[in-house]
Coordinates of C-alpha atoms in Angstrom, one line a residue:
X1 CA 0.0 0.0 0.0
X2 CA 1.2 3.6 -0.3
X3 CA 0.2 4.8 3.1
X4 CA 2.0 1.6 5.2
X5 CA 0.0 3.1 8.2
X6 CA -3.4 2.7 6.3
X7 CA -6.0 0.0 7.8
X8 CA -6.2 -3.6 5.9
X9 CA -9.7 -3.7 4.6
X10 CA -9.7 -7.4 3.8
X11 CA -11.0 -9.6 6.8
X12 CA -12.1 -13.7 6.8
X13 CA -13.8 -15.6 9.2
X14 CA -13.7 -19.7 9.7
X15 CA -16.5 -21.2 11.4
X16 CA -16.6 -25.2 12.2
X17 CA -19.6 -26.9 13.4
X18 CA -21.6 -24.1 11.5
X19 CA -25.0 -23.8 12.8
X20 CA -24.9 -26.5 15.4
X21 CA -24.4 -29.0 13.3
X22 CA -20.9 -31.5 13.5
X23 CA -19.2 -31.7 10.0
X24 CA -20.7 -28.7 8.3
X25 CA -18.0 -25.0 8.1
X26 CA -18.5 -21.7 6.8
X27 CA -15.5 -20.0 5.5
X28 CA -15.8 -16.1 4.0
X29 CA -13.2 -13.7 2.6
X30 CA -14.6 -10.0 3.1
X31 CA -12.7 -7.2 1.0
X32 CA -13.5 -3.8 1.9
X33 CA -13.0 -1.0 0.0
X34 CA -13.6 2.9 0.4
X35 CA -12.9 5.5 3.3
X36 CA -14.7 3.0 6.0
X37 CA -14.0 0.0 3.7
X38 CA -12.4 -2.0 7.2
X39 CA -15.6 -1.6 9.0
X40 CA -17.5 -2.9 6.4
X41 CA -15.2 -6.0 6.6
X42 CA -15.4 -6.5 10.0
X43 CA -18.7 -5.8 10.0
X44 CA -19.9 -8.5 7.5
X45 CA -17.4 -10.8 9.1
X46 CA -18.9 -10.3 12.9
X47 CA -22.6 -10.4 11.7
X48 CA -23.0 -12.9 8.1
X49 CA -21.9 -16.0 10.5
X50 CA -24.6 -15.4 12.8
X51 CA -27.2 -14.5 10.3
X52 CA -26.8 -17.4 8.5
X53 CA -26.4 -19.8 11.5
X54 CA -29.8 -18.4 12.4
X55 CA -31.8 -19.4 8.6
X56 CA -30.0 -22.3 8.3
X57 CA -31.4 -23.7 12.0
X58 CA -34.7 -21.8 11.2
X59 CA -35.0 -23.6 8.0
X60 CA -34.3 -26.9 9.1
X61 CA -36.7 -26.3 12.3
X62 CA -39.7 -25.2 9.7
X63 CA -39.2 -28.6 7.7
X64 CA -38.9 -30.9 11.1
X65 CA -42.3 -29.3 11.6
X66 CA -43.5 -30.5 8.1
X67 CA -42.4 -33.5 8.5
X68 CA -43.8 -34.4 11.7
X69 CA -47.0 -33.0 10.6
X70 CA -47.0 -35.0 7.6
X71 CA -46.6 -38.1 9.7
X72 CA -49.1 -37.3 12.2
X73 CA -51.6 -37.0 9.7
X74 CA -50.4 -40.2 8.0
X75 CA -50.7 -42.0 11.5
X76 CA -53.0 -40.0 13.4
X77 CA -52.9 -42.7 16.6
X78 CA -49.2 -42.2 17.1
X79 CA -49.3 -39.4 19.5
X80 CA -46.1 -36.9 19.5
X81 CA -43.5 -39.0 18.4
X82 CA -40.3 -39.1 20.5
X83 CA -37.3 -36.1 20.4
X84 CA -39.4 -34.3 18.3
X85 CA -37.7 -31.0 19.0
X86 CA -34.1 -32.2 19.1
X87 CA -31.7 -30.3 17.1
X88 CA -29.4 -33.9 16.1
X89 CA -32.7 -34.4 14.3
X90 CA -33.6 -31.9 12.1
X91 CA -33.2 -32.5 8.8
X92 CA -30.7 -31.1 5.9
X93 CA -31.5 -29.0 3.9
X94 CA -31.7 -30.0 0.0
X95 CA -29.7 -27.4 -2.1
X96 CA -32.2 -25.1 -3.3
X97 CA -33.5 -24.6 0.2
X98 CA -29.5 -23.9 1.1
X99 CA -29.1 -21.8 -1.7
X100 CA -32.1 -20.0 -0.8
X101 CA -30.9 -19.8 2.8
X102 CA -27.3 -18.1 1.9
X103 CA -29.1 -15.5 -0.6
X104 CA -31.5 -14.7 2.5
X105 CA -28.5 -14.2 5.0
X106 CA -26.3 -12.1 2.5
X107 CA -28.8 -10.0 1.4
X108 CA -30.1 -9.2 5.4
X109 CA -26.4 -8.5 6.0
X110 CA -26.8 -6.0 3.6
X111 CA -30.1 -4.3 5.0
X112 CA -28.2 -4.7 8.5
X113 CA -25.0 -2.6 7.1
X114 CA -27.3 -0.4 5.9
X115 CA -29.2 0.6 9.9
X116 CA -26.2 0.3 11.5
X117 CA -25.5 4.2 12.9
X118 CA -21.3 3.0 13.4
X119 CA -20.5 1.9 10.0
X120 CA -20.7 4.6 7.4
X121 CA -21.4 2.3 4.1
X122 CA -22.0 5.4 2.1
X123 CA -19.6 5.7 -0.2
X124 CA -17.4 2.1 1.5
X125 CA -18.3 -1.5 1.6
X126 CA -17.4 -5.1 1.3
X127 CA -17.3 -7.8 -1.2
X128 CA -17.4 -11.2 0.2
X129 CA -16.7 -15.1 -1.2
X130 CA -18.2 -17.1 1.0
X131 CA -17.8 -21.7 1.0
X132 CA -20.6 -23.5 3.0
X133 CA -20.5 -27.0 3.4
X134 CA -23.4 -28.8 4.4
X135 CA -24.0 -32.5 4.2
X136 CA -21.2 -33.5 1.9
X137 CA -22.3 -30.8 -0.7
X138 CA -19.8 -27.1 -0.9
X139 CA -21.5 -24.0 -1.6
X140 CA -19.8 -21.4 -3.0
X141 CA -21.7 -17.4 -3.3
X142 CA -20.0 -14.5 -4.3
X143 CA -20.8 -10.7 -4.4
X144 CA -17.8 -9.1 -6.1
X145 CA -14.5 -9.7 -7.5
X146 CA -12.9 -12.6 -4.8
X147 CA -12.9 -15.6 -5.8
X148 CA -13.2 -19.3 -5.3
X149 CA -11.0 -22.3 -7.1
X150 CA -11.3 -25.9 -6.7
X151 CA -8.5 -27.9 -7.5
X152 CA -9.6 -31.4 -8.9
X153 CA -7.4 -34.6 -10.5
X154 CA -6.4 -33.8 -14.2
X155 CA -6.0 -36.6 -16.9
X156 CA -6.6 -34.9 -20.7
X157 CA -7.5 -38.2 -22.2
X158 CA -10.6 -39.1 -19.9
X159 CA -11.4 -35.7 -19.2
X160 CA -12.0 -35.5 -23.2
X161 CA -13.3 -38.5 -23.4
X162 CA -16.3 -37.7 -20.8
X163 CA -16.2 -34.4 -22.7
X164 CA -16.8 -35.7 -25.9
X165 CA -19.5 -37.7 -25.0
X166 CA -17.4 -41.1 -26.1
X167 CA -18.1 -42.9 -22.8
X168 CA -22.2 -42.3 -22.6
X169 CA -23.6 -40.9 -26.2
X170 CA -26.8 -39.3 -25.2
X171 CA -29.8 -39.0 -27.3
X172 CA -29.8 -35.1 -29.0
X173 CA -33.3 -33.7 -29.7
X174 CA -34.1 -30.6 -31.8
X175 CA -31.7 -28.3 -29.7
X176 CA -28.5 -31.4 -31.6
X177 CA -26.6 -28.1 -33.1
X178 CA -26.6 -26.1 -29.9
X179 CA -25.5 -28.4 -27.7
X180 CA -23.0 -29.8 -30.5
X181 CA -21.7 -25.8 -30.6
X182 CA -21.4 -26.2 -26.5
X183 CA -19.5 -29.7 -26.7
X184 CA -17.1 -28.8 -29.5
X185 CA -16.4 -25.4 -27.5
X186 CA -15.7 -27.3 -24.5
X187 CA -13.4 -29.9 -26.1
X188 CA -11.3 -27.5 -27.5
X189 CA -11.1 -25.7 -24.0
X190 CA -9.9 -29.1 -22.5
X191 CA -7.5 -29.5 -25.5
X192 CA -5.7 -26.1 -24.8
X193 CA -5.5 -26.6 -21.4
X194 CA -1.4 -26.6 -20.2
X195 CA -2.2 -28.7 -17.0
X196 CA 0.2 -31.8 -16.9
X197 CA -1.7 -35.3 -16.1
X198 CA -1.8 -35.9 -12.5
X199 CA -1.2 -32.3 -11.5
X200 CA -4.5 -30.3 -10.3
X201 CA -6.7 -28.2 -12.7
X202 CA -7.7 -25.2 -11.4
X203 CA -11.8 -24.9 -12.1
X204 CA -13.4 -22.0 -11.1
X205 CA -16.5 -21.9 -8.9
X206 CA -16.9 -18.2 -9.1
X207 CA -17.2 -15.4 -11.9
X208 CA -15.8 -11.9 -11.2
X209 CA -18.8 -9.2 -10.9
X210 CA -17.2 -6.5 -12.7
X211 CA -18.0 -4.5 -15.5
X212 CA -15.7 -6.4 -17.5
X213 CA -18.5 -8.7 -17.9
X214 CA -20.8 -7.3 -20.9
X215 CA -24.1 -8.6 -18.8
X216 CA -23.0 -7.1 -15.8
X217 CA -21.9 -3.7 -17.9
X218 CA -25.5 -3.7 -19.5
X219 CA -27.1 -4.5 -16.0
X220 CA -25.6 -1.9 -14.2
X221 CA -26.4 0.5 -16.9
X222 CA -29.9 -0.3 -17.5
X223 CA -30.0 1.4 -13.8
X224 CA -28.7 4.6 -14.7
X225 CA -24.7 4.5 -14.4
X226 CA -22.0 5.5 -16.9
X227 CA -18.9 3.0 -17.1
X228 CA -16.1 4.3 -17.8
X229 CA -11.8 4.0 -16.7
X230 CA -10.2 7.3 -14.9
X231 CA -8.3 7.9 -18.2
X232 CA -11.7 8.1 -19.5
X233 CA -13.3 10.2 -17.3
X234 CA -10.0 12.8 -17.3
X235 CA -10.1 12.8 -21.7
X236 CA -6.6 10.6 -21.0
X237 CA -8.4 8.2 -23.6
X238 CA -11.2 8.1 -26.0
X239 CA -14.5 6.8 -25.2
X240 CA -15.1 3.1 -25.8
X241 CA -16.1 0.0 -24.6
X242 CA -13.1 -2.2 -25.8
X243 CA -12.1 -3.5 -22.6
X244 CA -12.6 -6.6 -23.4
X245 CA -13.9 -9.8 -20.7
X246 CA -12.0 -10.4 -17.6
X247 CA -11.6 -13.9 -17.3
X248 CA -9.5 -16.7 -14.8
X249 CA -6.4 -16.7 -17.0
X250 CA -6.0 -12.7 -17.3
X251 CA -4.4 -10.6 -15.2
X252 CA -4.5 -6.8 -15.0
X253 CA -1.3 -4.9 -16.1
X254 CA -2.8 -1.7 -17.1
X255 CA -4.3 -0.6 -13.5
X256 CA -6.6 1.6 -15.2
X257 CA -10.2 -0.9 -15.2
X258 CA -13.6 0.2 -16.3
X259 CA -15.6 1.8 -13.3
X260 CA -19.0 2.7 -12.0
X261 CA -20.0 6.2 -12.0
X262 CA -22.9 8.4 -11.5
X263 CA -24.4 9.9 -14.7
X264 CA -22.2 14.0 -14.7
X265 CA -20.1 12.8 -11.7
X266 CA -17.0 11.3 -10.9
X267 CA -18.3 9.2 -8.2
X268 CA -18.5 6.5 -7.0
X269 CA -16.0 5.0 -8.8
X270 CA -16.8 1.2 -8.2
X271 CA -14.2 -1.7 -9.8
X272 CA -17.0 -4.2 -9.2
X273 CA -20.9 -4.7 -9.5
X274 CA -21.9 -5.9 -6.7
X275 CA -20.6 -5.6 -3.3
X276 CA -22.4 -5.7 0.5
X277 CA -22.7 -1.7 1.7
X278 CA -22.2 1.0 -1.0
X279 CA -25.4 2.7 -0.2
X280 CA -24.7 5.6 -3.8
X281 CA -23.5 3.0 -5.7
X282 CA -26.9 0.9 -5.2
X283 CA -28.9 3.0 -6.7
X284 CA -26.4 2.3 -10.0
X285 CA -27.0 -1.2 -10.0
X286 CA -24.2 -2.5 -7.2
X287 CA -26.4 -5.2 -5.8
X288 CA -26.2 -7.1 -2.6
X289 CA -27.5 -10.2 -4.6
X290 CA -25.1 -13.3 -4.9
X291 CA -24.5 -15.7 -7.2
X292 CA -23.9 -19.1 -6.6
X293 CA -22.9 -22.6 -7.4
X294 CA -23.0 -25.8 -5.7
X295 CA -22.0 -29.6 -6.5
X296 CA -21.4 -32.3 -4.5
X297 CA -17.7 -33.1 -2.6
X298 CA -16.2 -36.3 -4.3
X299 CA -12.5 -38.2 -3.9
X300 CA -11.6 -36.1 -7.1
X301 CA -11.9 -32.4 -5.3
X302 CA -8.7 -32.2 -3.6
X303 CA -8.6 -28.2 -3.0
X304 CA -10.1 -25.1 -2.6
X305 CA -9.1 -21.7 -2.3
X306 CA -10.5 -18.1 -1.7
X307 CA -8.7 -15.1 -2.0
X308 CA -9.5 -11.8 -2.3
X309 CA -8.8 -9.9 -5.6
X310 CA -4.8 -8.8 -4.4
X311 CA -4.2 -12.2 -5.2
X312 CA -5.4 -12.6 -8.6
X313 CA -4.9 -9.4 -10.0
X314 CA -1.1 -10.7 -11.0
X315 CA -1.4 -14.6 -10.6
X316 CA -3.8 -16.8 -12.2
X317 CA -5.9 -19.3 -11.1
X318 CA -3.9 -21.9 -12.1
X319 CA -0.8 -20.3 -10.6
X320 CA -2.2 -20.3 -7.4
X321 CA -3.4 -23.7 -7.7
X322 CA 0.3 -25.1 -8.8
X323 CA 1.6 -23.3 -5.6
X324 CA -0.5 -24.0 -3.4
X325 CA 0.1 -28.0 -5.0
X326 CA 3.7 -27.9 -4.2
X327 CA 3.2 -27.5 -0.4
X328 CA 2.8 -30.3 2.5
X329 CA 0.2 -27.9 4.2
X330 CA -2.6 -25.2 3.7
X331 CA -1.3 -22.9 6.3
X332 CA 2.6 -23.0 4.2
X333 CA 0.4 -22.5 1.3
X334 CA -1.0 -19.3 2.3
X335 CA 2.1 -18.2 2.7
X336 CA 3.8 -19.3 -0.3
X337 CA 0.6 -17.4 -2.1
X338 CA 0.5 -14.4 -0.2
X339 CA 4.0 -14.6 -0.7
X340 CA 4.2 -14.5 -4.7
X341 CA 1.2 -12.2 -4.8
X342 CA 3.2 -9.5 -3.0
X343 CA 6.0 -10.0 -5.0
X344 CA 4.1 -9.5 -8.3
X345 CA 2.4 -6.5 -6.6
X346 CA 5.9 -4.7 -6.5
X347 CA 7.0 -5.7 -9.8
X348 CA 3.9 -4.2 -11.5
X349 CA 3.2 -1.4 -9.7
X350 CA 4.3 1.1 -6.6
X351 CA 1.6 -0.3 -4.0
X352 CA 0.3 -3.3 -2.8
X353 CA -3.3 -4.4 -2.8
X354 CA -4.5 -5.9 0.6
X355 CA -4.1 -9.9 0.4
X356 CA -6.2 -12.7 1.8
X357 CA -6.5 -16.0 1.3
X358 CA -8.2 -19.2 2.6
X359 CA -6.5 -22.4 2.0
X360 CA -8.4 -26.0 1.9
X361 CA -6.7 -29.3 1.6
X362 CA -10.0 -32.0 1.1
X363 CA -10.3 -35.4 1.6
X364 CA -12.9 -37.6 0.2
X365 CA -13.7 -41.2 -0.3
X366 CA -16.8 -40.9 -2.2
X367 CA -16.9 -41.4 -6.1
X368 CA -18.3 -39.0 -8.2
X369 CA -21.6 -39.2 -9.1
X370 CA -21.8 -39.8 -12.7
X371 CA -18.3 -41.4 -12.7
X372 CA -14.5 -39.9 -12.0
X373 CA -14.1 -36.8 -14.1
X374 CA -17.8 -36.0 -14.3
X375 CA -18.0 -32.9 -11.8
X376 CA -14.8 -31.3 -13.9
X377 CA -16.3 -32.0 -17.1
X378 CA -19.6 -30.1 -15.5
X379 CA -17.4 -27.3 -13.7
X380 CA -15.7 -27.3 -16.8
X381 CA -18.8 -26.8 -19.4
X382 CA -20.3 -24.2 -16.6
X383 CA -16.9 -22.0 -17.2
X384 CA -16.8 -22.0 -20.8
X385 CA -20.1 -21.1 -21.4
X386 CA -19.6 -18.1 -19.0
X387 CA -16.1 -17.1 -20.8
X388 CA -14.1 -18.6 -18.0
X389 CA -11.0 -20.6 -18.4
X390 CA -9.2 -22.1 -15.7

């Protein structure tokens, strides 16, 4: 950073036995950003754990109740059946419900930022990449420019072969030349890919909300704001949209990326889309709303990572991945990361960006549904289609 005395904005918090219940973690990455940018981050960090704990044992409480009313009026001679109300009971919840559970508690963090008299979100707020896991499945949601990256087995030859559609052909109905476009595009993705067998692919389970993206660019201008670099803004350079799409393989050299700005003013000025806080920049389209991707944990998921954006804005994906590989241990592996990040940071430019990062070694004996190499191939497909590459 310029200003060594300035606050870190970036915050995380880890919580095991999330929500009461033994197995199941939460694991966040908040980056703030403006004037009050740390408070934001400590905020969300200090209040998203609880809110969540809270829907998640609410939710789980409302279907008990369904289900026990379902059975009484199945067997209306039973009587109240026995531990009704204990907690080790309660069902889990199926993903949409947990999906819908992790938008809920994201989105009241939000409205709770926003009432909160000590934390000036005005014109400061937070991006968070949050990983739930809840019954064997990982949920990933992201509001920003953080990200998440799994790091799965790689073999080319039976990754293209599930690919390709040569182990399983499937019958094609009248949509055979899309979804031939899709399978051809993805093939050649897995072609290109310069990941040696037996090392781990980076995949990623998140999408940077910036306006980069041309559907979050057109989003966030449907709403009223201009997007536009500083250059721009100053006459430095000619107005255009040529920035091109952001995506896990690029990095940013220039320093000078598209922002968010009121129509006639120079602020706000956000990098991103969609952050927590950011009360001026709401009304401009910077939402509060996630998105999100689950999938099941199998023996083939071996890592994941999140990081704020001062990791990735000079490494890649892979990079990280390929470090983080090479150690015996997630905590050395934080280090080695933050490490390299830091070093990159100095090479390209004068400052440093705050730099976070959660490291996950997995273990898992279950086999993938579908067969080995059928989540990457779907990870896979789901990043290609979205411009991604690992």
């Amino acid at each position: 950073r310029v200003d060594p005395s300035k606050a870190n904005q970036d915050s995380y918090s880890i919580t095991h036995n999330f929500a009461g219940i033994e197995g199941d973690s939460l694991f966040a990455v908040y980056d703030g950003h403006g004037r009050f940018g740390h408070d934001c981050a400590n905020f969300a960090k200090r209040q998203l754990p609880k809110i969540q704990a809270k829907h998640v044992r609410a939710e789980r409480i409302k279907k008990h109740k369904a289900d026990l009313a379902a059975k009484a009026k199945a067997n209306p001679g039973q009587g109240k059946p026995k531990g009704a109300f204990n907690p080790k009971l309660w069902p889990m919840l199926a993903r949409d419900r947990y999906e819908a559970v992790v938008r809920r508690s994201l989105l009241e963090c939000n409205r709770a930022m926003r009432r909160d008299d000590k934390v000036d979100d005005t014109l400061s707020g937070t991006t968070v990449i949050s990983a739930s896991f809840h019954d064997g499945r990982l949920t990933i949601a992201n509001i920003g420019d953080s990200r998440a990256v799994l790091g799965v087995n790689f073999e080319k030859e039976s990754v293209l072969a599930k690919a390709s559609g040569e182990e399983e052909k499937e019958e094609i109905s009248e949509n055979a030349a899309a979804i031939e476009r899709e399978r051809a595009e993805l093939v050649s993705t897995i072609e290109g890919l310069d990941v040696e067998d037996g090392k781990l692919l980076a995949l990623p389970l998140s999408q940077d909300q910036t306006p980069y993206r041309p559907d979050e660019r057109e989003r966030v201008k449907l709403c009223g704001a201009r997007v536009m670099t500083v250059d721009q803004i100053e006459g430095l350079e000619p107005i255009h949209e040529d920035w091109g799409m952001r995506s896990g393989e690029d990095i940013d050299v220039l320093g000078d990326p598209p922002r968010i700005w009121r129509q006639e003013e120079d602020f706000p000025g956000t990098a991103f889309t969609r952050s927590i806080g950011d009360t001026v920049a709401e009304d401009l389209g910077v939402t509060a709303e996630p998105e999100m991707v689950s999938l099941d944990i199998s023996k083939n998921c071996k890592m994941l990572i999140l990081a704020s954006d001062g990791v990735f804005e000079f490494l890649t994906n892979q990079q990280v991945v390929d470090i983080c590989s090479g150690c015996s241990d997630p905590l050395e592996a934080c280090r080695k990361v933050v490490h390299q990040a830091y070093k990159q940071w100095l090479h390209y430019e004068i400052r440093t960006d705050d730099i976070t990062i959660i490291v996950m070694f997995l273990e898992c004996n279950i086999d993938p549904e579908g067969g080995e190499y059928t989540s990457t191939v779907d990870l896979l497909s789901r990043a290609t289609k979205q411009g991604q590459k690992p």
